[in-house]
Amino acid sequence: MSLPSASQTGEGGPQASDFPEHIAIIMDGNGRWAKARGLPRAAGHERGVEALRRTVEAAQEIGLKNLTVYSFSTENWRRPVAEVNALFGLLKAYVNRDLNRLASEGVRVRILGTREGLPHDVQELVDRAESKTADNRAFNLCIAFNYGGREELVRATQKFARAVQNGEVQTSDLNEESFATYLDSDGIPDPDIMIRTSGEYRLSNFLIWQAAYAELIFMDVLWPDFSKTQLLEAIEIYRARERRFGGLASGAA
Ligand code: FPP
């Protein structure tokens, strides 16, 4: 879905925000968390995985159905090799340790981003996580890894162009809804909430198509300290907002 449905917009009118369908999180602040404790940055990322585990569990408990987290961006290759390797290692450890449990809980794991450049063993693991959980429907956990929003848009456009070349579709078939099916997030509703931790105010190339109407919530907490409390706080902030999707505020007409 790329445009808000009539039920979301109340046939063009504003609507108080209800429980979100999808929350996306930019998990920022691992490095600062570690530095403040005199620890190496990798230690911050390790604690970040624990925060991720807590957050997935909390999201399932409260009945959220879709969670997307930003774990490694296409720009993160600019970091020192040791840190990049540490992040690959953490993804592998997370999948190896949690995949069976997530699968048995009905979680569908999806990795958003390009496989290009990823070490072979990481690619294999990512494929295994996706195929093992492909039929699960209770909860979608999307891990953006080697992900960049612009790169995703370019790849989607290439897929569409190939489909035109192969005679499968015509240029005139393209609209906002059909374009979204070429994105890595195909089939996942657009995020209602985009959280960024650590007090920074940027989207950093995350879900730039999908987050067009997301409510942006910036929180001062560093990611390793994030827990159910902050998740609930973000939902409360969201519910107090009025989403207009380009319409008018209540009582303005
Ligand atoms: C940003 O903090 C965080 C990242 C670049 C990586 C996020 C990764 C995790 C939470 C753990 C890995 C999880 C998996 C599943 C692989 P930063 O390092 O930019 O922090 P800083 O801005 O304080 O330096």
XYZ file of C-alpha atoms and ligand atoms in Angstrom:
277
model
C 0.000 0.000 0.000
C 1.472 3.348 -0.888
C -1.426 5.730 -0.389
C -3.521 5.976 2.778
C -6.776 4.064 2.451
C -10.187 5.740 2.691
C -10.604 4.286 6.191
C -7.362 5.983 7.265
C -8.317 9.334 5.879
C -11.989 9.150 6.805
C -12.949 9.916 3.185
C -10.683 12.934 2.963
C -11.181 14.206 6.508
C -8.704 14.083 9.378
C -8.637 11.237 11.848
C -7.236 10.854 15.333
C -4.365 8.404 15.083
C -5.216 4.990 16.413
C -2.969 2.044 17.116
C -0.173 1.915 14.514
C 0.082 -0.885 11.977
C 3.786 -0.433 11.407
C 6.637 1.175 13.341
C 10.046 1.842 11.819
C 13.057 2.600 14.004
C 16.428 4.213 13.328
C 18.418 2.598 16.128
C 20.952 5.369 16.760
C 23.379 6.056 19.578
C 25.212 2.755 20.117
C 28.614 4.425 19.688
C 27.844 7.233 22.140
C 26.450 4.741 24.646
C 29.740 2.809 24.497
C 31.942 5.923 24.568
C 30.204 7.230 27.683
C 31.252 4.004 29.407
C 34.791 3.871 28.022
C 33.900 0.798 25.954
C 34.665 0.015 22.290
C 31.932 0.924 19.801
C 31.276 -2.761 19.121
C 30.153 -3.135 22.733
C 27.502 -0.502 22.059
C 26.295 -2.470 19.040
C 26.167 -5.646 21.137
C 23.944 -3.879 23.657
C 22.002 -2.590 20.680
C 21.133 -6.156 19.720
C 19.786 -6.730 23.218
C 17.643 -3.615 22.858
C 16.425 -4.953 19.512
C 15.489 -8.275 21.123
C 13.563 -6.454 23.891
C 11.828 -4.247 21.352
C 10.714 -7.130 19.122
C 9.333 -8.913 22.175
C 7.552 -5.768 23.396
C 6.129 -5.104 19.931
C 4.702 -8.634 19.776
C 3.276 -8.303 23.304
C 1.414 -5.095 22.553
C -0.059 -6.451 19.325
C 1.963 -4.539 16.743
C 2.134 -6.429 13.443
C 5.012 -4.800 11.557
C 8.376 -3.551 12.798
C 11.255 -2.362 10.605
C 14.668 -1.559 12.052
C 17.684 0.094 10.436
C 20.720 -2.092 11.204
C 23.277 -1.287 8.528
C 23.042 1.353 5.846
C 24.730 1.420 2.456
C 26.652 4.417 3.863
C 27.890 2.448 6.891
C 30.561 0.846 4.632
C 32.492 4.063 5.297
C 33.110 2.940 8.883
C 36.317 1.151 9.919
C 36.487 -2.439 8.610
C 36.521 -3.808 12.170
C 33.211 -2.093 12.965
C 31.620 -3.240 9.692
C 32.734 -6.804 10.456
C 31.371 -6.509 13.987
C 27.959 -5.541 12.559
C 28.018 -8.507 10.148
C 28.936 -10.760 13.084
C 26.077 -9.399 15.165
C 23.540 -9.979 12.392
C 24.776 -13.559 12.058
C 24.691 -14.113 15.817
C 21.198 -12.610 16.057
C 19.802 -14.778 13.268
C 21.595 -17.912 14.494
C 20.376 -17.438 18.023
C 16.841 -16.148 17.457
C 15.659 -17.586 14.138
C 14.128 -20.805 15.455
C 12.260 -18.996 18.212
C 11.044 -16.241 15.882
C 9.933 -18.863 13.361
C 7.975 -20.781 16.011
C 6.302 -17.526 17.111
C 4.967 -16.934 13.607
C 7.372 -14.110 12.808
C 8.210 -13.494 9.174
C 11.752 -12.153 8.870
C 12.599 -9.993 5.887
C 15.884 -8.345 5.102
C 15.473 -5.053 3.236
C 18.396 -3.824 1.165
C 20.781 -5.062 -1.468
C 22.615 -8.373 -1.193
C 25.391 -6.920 -3.339
C 28.676 -6.611 -1.436
C 27.559 -8.733 1.495
C 29.878 -11.605 2.418
C 28.673 -14.958 1.102
C 27.910 -16.414 4.546
C 25.802 -13.369 5.454
C 23.862 -13.709 2.187
C 23.219 -17.384 2.893
C 22.020 -16.676 6.400
C 19.746 -13.895 5.236
C 18.253 -16.189 2.574
C 17.748 -18.921 5.173
C 16.008 -16.537 7.597
C 13.662 -15.363 4.844
C 12.848 -18.778 3.406
C 12.343 -20.446 6.800
C 9.800 -17.807 7.859
C 8.228 -16.984 4.476
C 4.821 -18.476 5.353
C 4.548 -16.841 8.785
C 1.884 -14.195 9.215
C 1.718 -13.244 12.928
C 4.357 -10.515 12.791
C 6.641 -9.001 10.158
C 10.155 -8.207 11.338
C 11.995 -6.302 8.622
C 15.693 -5.767 9.181
C 17.158 -3.117 6.903
C 20.703 -4.326 6.337
C 22.947 -2.964 3.590
C 19.964 -0.710 2.964
C 19.669 2.744 1.463
C 16.362 4.308 0.464
C 17.680 5.789 -2.778
C 19.417 2.528 -3.706
C 16.129 0.688 -3.107
C 14.300 3.141 -5.385
C 16.889 2.708 -8.126
C 16.705 -1.095 -7.832
C 12.899 -0.961 -7.942
C 13.051 1.195 -11.052
C 15.475 -1.256 -12.689
C 13.091 -4.156 -11.898
C 10.220 -2.250 -13.462
C 12.290 -1.347 -16.532
C 13.226 -5.021 -16.993
C 9.560 -6.018 -16.715
C 8.735 -3.476 -19.457
C 11.605 -4.761 -21.619
C 10.351 -8.335 -21.188
C 6.876 -7.269 -22.227
C 5.379 -8.243 -18.840
C 4.022 -4.745 -18.131
C 3.608 -1.434 -19.901
C 4.943 1.959 -18.853
C 1.371 3.145 -18.414
C 0.825 0.414 -15.786
C 3.056 2.311 -13.392
C 1.384 4.224 -10.592
C 2.166 4.764 -6.907
C 0.540 1.498 -5.890
C 2.186 -0.665 -8.553
C 5.571 0.986 -8.025
C 5.487 0.000 -4.330
C 5.340 -3.674 -5.359
C 8.881 -3.384 -6.762
C 10.244 -2.199 -3.412
C 11.818 -4.552 -0.848
C 8.890 -3.772 1.452
C 6.294 -5.137 -0.999
C 3.221 -6.273 0.943
C 4.130 -4.438 4.164
C 1.969 -1.402 5.013
C 3.747 1.940 5.087
C 5.099 2.884 8.530
C 2.750 5.015 10.623
C 5.562 5.945 12.991
C 9.237 6.550 12.354
C 11.277 6.690 15.564
C 14.860 7.896 15.710
C 16.727 7.552 18.973
C 19.755 9.493 20.289
C 18.407 13.006 19.755
C 19.399 13.310 16.082
C 16.873 14.745 13.628
C 17.430 13.024 10.285
C 15.944 10.252 8.155
C 19.385 9.150 6.902
C 18.048 7.624 3.671
C 15.697 5.252 5.556
C 12.404 4.212 3.899
C 12.210 7.491 2.018
C 9.319 6.307 -0.171
C 7.440 4.363 2.500
C 7.704 7.023 5.227
C 6.051 9.760 3.146
C 3.216 10.084 5.691
C 4.893 8.613 8.778
C 4.716 10.547 12.015
C 8.317 11.352 12.934
C 9.232 10.869 16.574
C 12.692 11.810 17.774
C 13.642 10.515 21.209
C 16.599 11.488 23.390
C 17.307 7.949 24.571
C 20.402 6.155 23.193
C 19.406 2.945 21.395
C 20.963 0.466 23.895
C 18.704 1.979 26.595
C 15.521 1.667 24.506
C 12.848 -0.609 25.924
C 9.096 -1.204 26.039
C 8.674 2.047 28.019
C 9.954 4.155 25.105
C 7.995 2.087 22.581
C 4.763 2.774 24.477
C 5.732 6.438 24.883
C 6.180 6.769 21.118
C 2.755 5.217 20.520
C 1.194 7.640 23.002
C 2.824 10.602 21.198
C 1.529 9.240 17.885
C -1.998 8.752 19.191
C -2.125 12.350 20.365
C -1.353 13.585 16.852
C -3.875 14.284 14.143
C -3.004 12.763 10.789
C -4.426 14.709 7.909
C -2.784 13.100 4.855
C -2.972 16.454 3.078
C -6.568 17.143 4.203
C -7.747 19.829 6.625
C -7.510 19.999 10.424
C -10.694 19.109 12.365
C -13.063 22.030 12.436
C -11.123 23.981 9.773
C -13.661 23.449 6.970
C 23.804 3.638 14.894
O 24.539 3.920 16.036
C 23.625 2.211 14.797
C 24.098 1.443 13.806
C 24.873 1.980 12.660
C 23.896 0.011 13.812
C 22.638 -0.464 14.450
C 22.880 -1.828 14.851
C 22.379 -2.430 15.936
C 21.378 -1.842 16.837
C 22.848 -3.755 16.308
C 22.933 -4.677 15.170
C 21.679 -5.425 14.973
C 21.635 -6.366 14.042
C 20.446 -7.220 13.892
C 22.770 -6.531 13.146
P 25.944 4.637 15.866
O 26.990 3.593 15.842
O 25.932 5.528 14.664
O 25.999 5.444 17.183
P 26.641 6.895 17.384
O 25.882 7.839 16.486
O 26.412 7.160 18.835
O 28.094 6.768 17.030
